[in-house]
Amino acid sequence: MKIRKINLEESEIPESWYNIIADMPNKPLPPLHPATLEPIGPDSLAPLFPEALIKQEVTTDKWVSIPDEVRHMYTIWRPTPLYRAYGLEKVLDTPAKIYYKYEGSSPSGSHKPNTAIPQAYYNKQEGIKRITTETGAGQWGSALSFACQHFGIACEVYMVRLSFNDKPYRKIMMNTWGADVYPSPSERTAAGRKILEMDPESPGSLGIAISEAVEMAVSREDTKYALGSVLNHVKLHQTIIGLEAIKQLEKAGSDMPDIVIAPFGGGSNFAGLAFPFLRLNLEQGRNIRCIASEPASCPKLTRGVFRYDFGDTAGMTPLLPMYTLGHDFIPAPIHAGGLRYHGAGVIVSQLLKDRLIEARAHDNIEIFEAGVMFARSEGIIPAPEANHGIATAIQEAKKCREEGVSKTILFNLCGHGNFDMKAYDDYFAGKIKQHELSQYEIETSISKLETPLIPT
Amino acid sequence: MKIRKINLEESEIPESWYNIIADMPNKPLPPLHPATLEPIGPDSLAPLFPEALIKQEVTTDKWVSIPDEVRHMYTIWRPTPLYRAYGLEKVLDTPAKIYYKYEGSSPSGSHKPNTAIPQAYYNKQEGIKRITTETGAGQWGSALSFACQHFGIACEVYMVRLSFNDKPYRKIMMNTWGADVYPSPSERTAAGRKILEMDPESPGSLGIAISEAVEMAVSREDTKYALGSVLNHVKLHQTIIGLEAIKQLEKAGSDMPDIVIAPFGGGSNFAGLAFPFLRLNLEQGRNIRCIASEPASCPKLTRGVFRYDFGDTAGMTPLLPMYTLGHDFIPAPIHAGGLRYHGAGVIVSQLLKDRLIEARAHDNIEIFEAGVMFARSEGIIPAPEANHGIATAIQEAKKCREEGVSKTILFNLCGHGNFDMKAYDDYFAGKIKQHELSQYEIETSISKLETPLIPT
């Protein structure tokens, strides 16, 4: 019988996370203070994050040890299986070997707990009583609620209003783990009230929700803030995905993949799978192509500009050097999925600038076609975010068929779609339309930026 | 680091299902023809099921070989992990060792695909083009949709109307796998129209939905019917759960459990985990207590009567010897969970009659308390059905604490609650009330029965 899932033992969960900064030929540019435009040091992050996470944010150590308690919590769902996609290969009639790493088996159904657990752990270590955060599709808010519950920390989630309305089950999931959830923009914060004054019907955005969560963290002594993507320490934690995948491919006696693919929102999903493979490129001169798959409706990697920008809408964060569509870009409310953040994390941005990775955009209809094909050939119904990676994998597998070459393709199936059934229903009902984001819209958003350019 | 999950390799998936009939001291009484009251043979099942499944329904062979193609499909999610419930043990402060077998990692989120896959497989082998079925909470309908999709068989699901309205995401899940879903009672069948004439607002019941699915199967040449519980072949397929669990306990170096617990609806959930352990009792004289956990609102095992009854509401099935509340018993629409069937499968009924197993009922509030405690201590949010087993396990673990004895308790965590968030929301909002089913209600329902008694 052909082996479908390559598993690892709990004892094989990696003991360290991988920090790609150590291996990058060009290190990311420093964050700047928005007023002085001077590089800022780690101290300025102290109101937001516990010390241990700030250290991880700026460390240049190549390996960061995973605390035992975090590894033990990981065993609730890790190691996650690496699947050989026999069903998808068959329906595509492709000579490609397709693998996917399945991160949907976590309690909250995505890869997000990989960083939620250590973030809650380090906050607990430093005596923090409450964590605020934002969530878009709900994946991150769920993951942090689950993690905070375990460590006995209160959790306060600002959920993009469009998702809050479309995905009541995500909210209840967070409540079940004891979190408080507010639709964003809310009346609870100055940032939220300001948006609501301008547009009482605002569907919200991740940028707005971040502003609210940050405001509620800095205004209370016992409270810190947590971010589910973008930042270096978040990417660091997610590398557990790729590190496991490499062990699993070795265990299966497989070559390393030719192509590694992951969905792209703020970067942690992509970083998690791809960075450990990029390490092989950087260290051993391998040539593994790493492709970030983003939505055509929020195409910061493929159509954005590389310059300094704020991480949030209200401009409360430091200025970060990144590919961005402009910090007040609000993606069209096509479907309340993730991947709708206006910017890309600094590490990924630098890697793309240096052409060490690639990016590709997929439109809305294409990604649901890919998701339904996957559900019907592999069984698992993927989250819409995951469908972006599947769409790229399908394109590459078809190319293999056309060219008659057998490549090995690996993608990150970052979550299941159990909470996204409404989006599938809309797709079946023909309500999901191809959204053409015009060059004018993008230029308008970017042209508003008054933030520093990056010299080329 | 303490091992949390005991895993098996795909190659360790059992090669045969276990048929407890071979070991039963008293075999189940035969089904009767409703008109003649004569025992009926397997032939009378031919309009409903393919030959291979009818053979499995009546076989007395102890082991039934699992086809390779079915075992390969099982690898999509099997072997499922056996968890040591460290978190739950800690919060209960119990000396008991608690294990649970997690069946929620299947694509449809419960143990149901264990039988959906072989049922679709055998239908395919015999050239069947379409399968009809009923579903209550949606678990079974989802599982069969997934299985039929794989084998290229059309799937037609009659979904209890209360659930159809309360759980739109379950319907979309079935659509995603290509199935057609109708709320039951429907206008499509004579059985449905008859119910709607009497009560246009009927919330439906499993019994009614079975009548509709059976009617739509027997009226078309290329169509068969599939049942998700109750019948012998369904229980047979589910024994994969307990067979894996025994291998896992042996692998962990654990003693066999003192107590094995599973939720009870029609019996397949319970049979799946418990029968392989009952085999150890019957073969080796062990004394493993096996407890079936049912809802107090549908208490056929703890308050029903053991006599012949119909499997459906309209009286289209053979008469079966079972614990029943009467075939037109319609449980109160408290929450649209499973476990709401009026009767128990014949094997389980005979085992209970012979006191080889036990049964326990839990009220609605108790099971949600148990589910929330589990979600907060173990991470996974369980399906309401699964909460019944958890409630029994918690009772037994508390007893261990009171008595200062360390027993080993194993229960079946038969599914996750991702599609049941509304029920949790109702619970948090105080909308779930304790439902007292009066003795009068039960007696009224049972007294309507004109079916044969079973001599004691």
Short mmCIF file of N, CA and C in Angstrom, two decimals, chain A residues 1-11 13 68 71-79 83 86 107 146 149-150 166-169 171-173 175-178 251 372 375-381 416 418-422 424-425 428, chain B residues 1-11 13 68 71-79 83 86 107 146 149-150 166-169 171-173 175-178 251 372 375-381 416 418-422 424-425 428:
data_model
loop_
_atom_site.label_atom_id
_atom_site.label_comp_id
_atom_site.label_asym_id
_atom_site.label_seq_id
_atom_site.Cartn_x
_atom_site.Cartn_y
_atom_site.Cartn_z
N MET A 1 0.85 -1.20 0.00
CA MET A 1 0.00 0.00 0.00
C MET A 1 0.89 1.25 0.00
N LYS A 2 0.55 2.21 -0.89
CA LYS A 2 1.33 3.44 -0.97
C LYS A 2 1.14 4.28 0.29
N ILE A 3 2.23 4.81 0.80
CA ILE A 3 2.15 5.67 1.98
C ILE A 3 1.63 7.04 1.56
N ARG A 4 0.61 7.52 2.24
CA ARG A 4 0.05 8.83 1.90
C ARG A 4 0.60 9.92 2.81
N LYS A 5 0.65 9.64 4.12
CA LYS A 5 1.08 10.65 5.09
C LYS A 5 2.44 10.27 5.65
N ILE A 6 3.35 11.22 5.62
CA ILE A 6 4.64 10.98 6.26
C ILE A 6 4.58 11.67 7.62
N ASN A 7 4.66 10.87 8.65
CA ASN A 7 4.52 11.38 10.02
C ASN A 7 5.86 11.40 10.73
N LEU A 8 5.93 12.20 11.76
CA LEU A 8 7.08 12.20 12.68
C LEU A 8 6.57 11.87 14.08
N GLU A 9 7.47 11.42 14.92
CA GLU A 9 7.15 11.23 16.33
C GLU A 9 7.18 12.58 17.05
N GLU A 10 6.50 12.66 18.18
CA GLU A 10 6.55 13.90 18.97
C GLU A 10 7.98 14.26 19.35
N SER A 11 8.79 13.24 19.58
CA SER A 11 10.18 13.51 19.96
C SER A 11 10.98 14.12 18.81
N ILE A 13 9.84 16.61 16.97
CA ILE A 13 9.53 18.04 16.83
C ILE A 13 10.83 18.81 16.99
N ASP A 68 10.77 23.91 26.41
CA ASP A 68 10.12 22.60 26.57
C ASP A 68 8.61 22.70 26.70
N ARG A 71 7.15 23.18 23.35
CA ARG A 71 7.19 21.92 22.57
C ARG A 71 6.11 20.97 23.07
N HIS A 72 5.88 20.94 24.39
CA HIS A 72 4.85 20.04 24.90
C HIS A 72 3.46 20.50 24.44
N MET A 73 3.23 21.80 24.43
CA MET A 73 1.94 22.30 23.91
C MET A 73 1.82 21.99 22.41
N TYR A 74 2.92 22.11 21.68
CA TYR A 74 2.89 21.76 20.25
C TYR A 74 2.37 20.33 20.03
N THR A 75 2.63 19.44 21.00
CA THR A 75 2.23 18.04 20.78
C THR A 75 0.71 17.87 20.72
N ILE A 76 -0.05 18.91 21.09
CA ILE A 76 -1.50 18.78 20.94
C ILE A 76 -1.85 18.48 19.48
N TRP A 77 -1.10 19.07 18.55
CA TRP A 77 -1.40 18.79 17.13
C TRP A 77 -0.14 18.53 16.29
N ARG A 78 1.04 18.76 16.80
CA ARG A 78 2.27 18.57 16.05
C ARG A 78 2.94 17.25 16.44
N PRO A 79 3.83 16.71 15.61
CA PRO A 79 4.15 17.13 14.25
C PRO A 79 2.92 16.98 13.35
N TYR A 83 1.56 15.25 3.47
CA TYR A 83 0.78 14.40 2.58
C TYR A 83 1.39 14.34 1.19
N TYR A 86 -1.78 12.20 -3.85
CA TYR A 86 -2.07 11.25 -4.93
C TYR A 86 -3.34 11.61 -5.70
N PRO A 107 -6.06 22.75 16.93
CA PRO A 107 -7.41 22.99 17.46
C PRO A 107 -8.14 24.15 16.79
N PHE A 146 -7.00 30.37 22.06
CA PHE A 146 -6.64 29.01 22.50
C PHE A 146 -5.37 29.05 23.35
N GLN A 149 -5.88 30.97 26.74
CA GLN A 149 -6.65 30.12 27.66
C GLN A 149 -5.73 29.16 28.39
N HIS A 150 -4.83 28.54 27.65
CA HIS A 150 -3.96 27.55 28.28
C HIS A 150 -3.08 28.17 29.35
N ASP A 166 -19.65 38.16 8.95
CA ASP A 166 -19.74 37.01 8.05
C ASP A 166 -19.43 35.69 8.74
N LYS A 167 -18.66 35.75 9.81
CA LYS A 167 -18.16 34.52 10.42
C LYS A 167 -18.47 34.45 11.91
N PRO A 168 -19.75 34.39 12.25
CA PRO A 168 -20.11 34.36 13.68
C PRO A 168 -19.49 33.16 14.40
N TYR A 169 -19.27 32.07 13.66
CA TYR A 169 -18.77 30.86 14.33
C TYR A 169 -17.34 31.06 14.82
N LYS A 171 -16.16 33.84 15.99
CA LYS A 171 -16.29 34.58 17.24
C LYS A 171 -16.65 33.63 18.40
N ILE A 172 -17.60 32.73 18.15
CA ILE A 172 -18.03 31.82 19.22
C ILE A 172 -16.87 30.90 19.61
N MET A 173 -16.09 30.48 18.61
CA MET A 173 -14.92 29.65 18.90
C MET A 173 -14.00 30.39 19.88
N ASN A 175 -14.84 32.78 21.95
CA ASN A 175 -15.54 32.83 23.23
C ASN A 175 -15.40 31.51 23.99
N THR A 176 -15.47 30.41 23.26
CA THR A 176 -15.38 29.10 23.91
C THR A 176 -14.04 28.95 24.61
N TRP A 177 -13.00 29.55 24.04
CA TRP A 177 -11.70 29.54 24.70
C TRP A 177 -11.54 30.74 25.64
N GLY A 178 -12.64 31.44 25.89
CA GLY A 178 -12.63 32.45 26.95
C GLY A 178 -12.24 33.85 26.53
N LYS A 251 12.76 11.46 5.50
CA LYS A 251 12.23 10.18 5.98
C LYS A 251 11.59 9.39 4.83
N VAL A 372 -12.03 23.75 -4.68
CA VAL A 372 -13.04 22.71 -4.91
C VAL A 372 -12.38 21.49 -5.56
N ALA A 375 -10.68 19.74 -2.70
CA ALA A 375 -11.62 19.06 -1.79
C ALA A 375 -12.13 17.77 -2.42
N ARG A 376 -12.34 17.80 -3.73
CA ARG A 376 -12.94 16.64 -4.39
C ARG A 376 -11.90 15.57 -4.74
N SER A 377 -10.64 15.94 -4.74
CA SER A 377 -9.62 14.93 -5.06
C SER A 377 -8.85 14.47 -3.83
N GLU A 378 -8.74 15.33 -2.82
CA GLU A 378 -7.95 14.99 -1.64
C GLU A 378 -8.80 14.81 -0.38
N GLY A 379 -10.03 15.30 -0.40
CA GLY A 379 -10.91 15.13 0.76
C GLY A 379 -11.03 16.37 1.61
N ILE A 380 -9.91 16.90 2.05
CA ILE A 380 -9.94 18.06 2.95
C ILE A 380 -10.46 19.29 2.21
N ILE A 381 -11.40 20.01 2.84
CA ILE A 381 -11.87 21.28 2.28
C ILE A 381 -10.97 22.39 2.83
N HIS A 416 -7.95 24.36 7.32
CA HIS A 416 -9.17 23.82 6.72
C HIS A 416 -10.22 24.92 6.58
N ASN A 418 -13.51 24.78 7.40
CA ASN A 418 -14.75 24.52 8.13
C ASN A 418 -15.50 25.80 8.50
N PHE A 419 -14.76 26.88 8.69
CA PHE A 419 -15.41 28.14 9.07
C PHE A 419 -15.61 29.06 7.86
N ASP A 420 -15.37 28.55 6.70
CA ASP A 420 -15.42 29.36 5.48
C ASP A 420 -16.46 28.85 4.50
N MET A 421 -17.42 28.10 5.03
CA MET A 421 -18.41 27.49 4.14
C MET A 421 -19.24 28.54 3.42
N LYS A 422 -19.45 29.70 4.04
CA LYS A 422 -20.24 30.74 3.38
C LYS A 422 -19.53 31.19 2.09
N TYR A 424 -17.61 29.37 0.19
CA TYR A 424 -17.84 28.33 -0.82
C TYR A 424 -19.26 28.42 -1.37
N ASP A 425 -20.21 28.69 -0.47
CA ASP A 425 -21.60 28.82 -0.90
C ASP A 425 -21.72 29.97 -1.90
N PHE A 428 -20.35 28.80 -5.22
CA PHE A 428 -21.27 27.92 -5.96
C PHE A 428 -22.45 28.71 -6.52
N MET B 1 10.36 14.67 27.55
CA MET B 1 9.03 15.24 27.29
C MET B 1 7.98 14.12 27.27
N LYS B 2 6.87 14.35 27.98
CA LYS B 2 5.83 13.34 28.04
C LYS B 2 5.14 13.21 26.67
N ILE B 3 4.93 11.95 26.26
CA ILE B 3 4.26 11.72 24.98
C ILE B 3 2.76 11.97 25.16
N ARG B 4 2.19 12.78 24.28
CA ARG B 4 0.75 13.08 24.39
C ARG B 4 -0.06 12.20 23.44
N LYS B 5 0.41 12.08 22.20
CA LYS B 5 -0.34 11.33 21.19
C LYS B 5 0.37 10.02 20.88
N ILE B 6 -0.36 8.94 20.92
CA ILE B 6 0.22 7.67 20.51
C ILE B 6 -0.26 7.41 19.08
N ASN B 7 0.69 7.39 18.17
CA ASN B 7 0.35 7.25 16.75
C ASN B 7 0.69 5.86 16.24
N LEU B 8 0.09 5.50 15.15
CA LEU B 8 0.44 4.28 14.43
C LEU B 8 0.87 4.67 13.02
N GLU B 9 1.60 3.80 12.37
CA GLU B 9 1.93 3.98 10.95
C GLU B 9 0.72 3.58 10.10
N GLU B 10 0.69 4.09 8.88
CA GLU B 10 -0.39 3.68 7.97
C GLU B 10 -0.41 2.17 7.77
N SER B 11 0.78 1.58 7.77
CA SER B 11 0.85 0.12 7.57
C SER B 11 0.25 -0.65 8.74
N ILE B 13 -2.66 0.15 10.08
CA ILE B 13 -4.13 0.16 10.02
C ILE B 13 -4.59 -1.30 9.96
N ASP B 68 -8.19 -3.44 0.09
CA ASP B 68 -7.01 -2.55 -0.01
C ASP B 68 -7.39 -1.12 -0.37
N ARG B 71 -8.64 0.59 2.65
CA ARG B 71 -7.53 0.91 3.57
C ARG B 71 -6.74 2.11 3.04
N HIS B 72 -6.57 2.17 1.71
CA HIS B 72 -5.82 3.31 1.17
C HIS B 72 -6.60 4.61 1.35
N MET B 73 -7.92 4.56 1.19
CA MET B 73 -8.73 5.76 1.45
C MET B 73 -8.67 6.12 2.95
N TYR B 74 -8.67 5.12 3.80
CA TYR B 74 -8.55 5.39 5.24
C TYR B 74 -7.31 6.22 5.56
N THR B 75 -6.25 6.05 4.74
CA THR B 75 -5.00 6.77 5.07
C THR B 75 -5.14 8.28 4.94
N ILE B 76 -6.24 8.76 4.34
CA ILE B 76 -6.43 10.22 4.28
C ILE B 76 -6.42 10.78 5.70
N TRP B 77 -6.99 10.05 6.65
CA TRP B 77 -6.98 10.55 8.03
C TRP B 77 -6.60 9.49 9.07
N ARG B 78 -6.52 8.23 8.71
CA ARG B 78 -6.20 7.17 9.66
C ARG B 78 -4.74 6.75 9.53
N PRO B 79 -4.14 6.11 10.53
CA PRO B 79 -4.69 5.87 11.86
C PRO B 79 -4.91 7.20 12.59
N TYR B 83 -4.95 10.05 22.29
CA TYR B 83 -4.40 11.10 23.16
C TYR B 83 -4.43 10.68 24.62
N TYR B 86 -3.73 14.80 29.36
CA TYR B 86 -3.01 15.43 30.49
C TYR B 86 -3.73 16.67 31.02
N PRO B 107 -11.77 14.25 7.07
CA PRO B 107 -12.19 15.45 6.33
C PRO B 107 -13.55 15.98 6.76
N PHE B 146 -18.59 12.92 1.01
CA PHE B 146 -17.14 12.81 0.79
C PHE B 146 -16.80 11.47 0.14
N GLN B 149 -18.26 11.14 -3.51
CA GLN B 149 -17.47 11.98 -4.41
C GLN B 149 -16.24 11.21 -4.89
N HIS B 150 -15.57 10.55 -3.94
CA HIS B 150 -14.35 9.84 -4.31
C HIS B 150 -14.62 8.74 -5.32
N ASP B 166 -30.54 25.06 11.15
CA ASP B 166 -29.57 25.50 12.16
C ASP B 166 -28.13 25.39 11.67
N LYS B 167 -27.89 24.52 10.72
CA LYS B 167 -26.51 24.21 10.34
C LYS B 167 -26.29 24.35 8.84
N PRO B 168 -26.43 25.57 8.32
CA PRO B 168 -26.26 25.73 6.87
C PRO B 168 -24.87 25.32 6.40
N TYR B 169 -23.87 25.43 7.27
CA TYR B 169 -22.50 25.11 6.83
C TYR B 169 -22.34 23.62 6.53
N LYS B 171 -24.64 21.77 5.24
CA LYS B 171 -25.21 21.58 3.89
C LYS B 171 -24.19 22.00 2.83
N ILE B 172 -23.54 23.14 3.03
CA ILE B 172 -22.58 23.62 2.02
C ILE B 172 -21.40 22.65 1.92
N MET B 173 -20.99 22.10 3.06
CA MET B 173 -19.92 21.11 3.04
C MET B 173 -20.31 19.95 2.12
N ASN B 175 -22.50 20.00 -0.30
CA ASN B 175 -22.50 20.53 -1.68
C ASN B 175 -21.07 20.58 -2.23
N THR B 176 -20.13 20.97 -1.41
CA THR B 176 -18.74 21.09 -1.87
C THR B 176 -18.23 19.74 -2.36
N TRP B 177 -18.68 18.68 -1.71
CA TRP B 177 -18.33 17.34 -2.17
C TRP B 177 -19.32 16.82 -3.22
N GLY B 178 -20.18 17.71 -3.71
CA GLY B 178 -21.01 17.35 -4.86
C GLY B 178 -22.36 16.73 -4.55
N LYS B 251 1.23 -0.21 22.39
CA LYS B 251 2.44 0.51 22.00
C LYS B 251 2.90 1.44 23.13
N VAL B 372 -17.05 22.36 27.31
CA VAL B 372 -16.27 23.59 27.52
C VAL B 372 -15.06 23.29 28.40
N ALA B 375 -12.60 21.68 26.05
CA ALA B 375 -12.00 22.63 25.10
C ALA B 375 -10.94 23.47 25.79
N ARG B 376 -11.21 23.83 27.04
CA ARG B 376 -10.29 24.73 27.75
C ARG B 376 -9.10 23.99 28.36
N SER B 377 -9.19 22.69 28.51
CA SER B 377 -8.07 21.96 29.10
C SER B 377 -7.29 21.16 28.05
N GLU B 378 -7.97 20.76 26.96
CA GLU B 378 -7.31 19.92 25.96
C GLU B 378 -7.12 20.62 24.62
N GLY B 379 -7.84 21.73 24.40
CA GLY B 379 -7.67 22.48 23.16
C GLY B 379 -8.78 22.23 22.15
N ILE B 380 -9.02 20.98 21.82
CA ILE B 380 -10.02 20.64 20.80
C ILE B 380 -11.43 20.98 21.30
N ILE B 381 -12.22 21.66 20.47
CA ILE B 381 -13.63 21.92 20.80
C ILE B 381 -14.44 20.74 20.26
N HIS B 416 -15.09 16.87 16.06
CA HIS B 416 -14.90 18.24 16.54
C HIS B 416 -16.20 19.02 16.39
N ASN B 418 -16.59 22.15 15.12
CA ASN B 418 -16.48 23.32 14.26
C ASN B 418 -17.81 23.73 13.63
N PHE B 419 -18.70 22.76 13.43
CA PHE B 419 -19.99 23.07 12.81
C PHE B 419 -21.09 23.21 13.85
N ASP B 420 -20.71 23.22 15.10
CA ASP B 420 -21.69 23.24 16.19
C ASP B 420 -21.54 24.47 17.06
N MET B 421 -20.94 25.51 16.49
CA MET B 421 -20.67 26.71 17.29
C MET B 421 -21.96 27.37 17.76
N LYS B 422 -23.01 27.26 16.97
CA LYS B 422 -24.28 27.87 17.39
C LYS B 422 -24.77 27.24 18.70
N TYR B 424 -22.91 25.99 21.05
CA TYR B 424 -22.09 26.55 22.14
C TYR B 424 -22.53 27.97 22.45
N ASP B 425 -22.85 28.74 21.40
CA ASP B 425 -23.32 30.11 21.62
C ASP B 425 -24.60 30.10 22.45
N PHE B 428 -23.67 29.41 26.04
CA PHE B 428 -23.11 30.57 26.75
C PHE B 428 -24.18 31.62 27.02
#
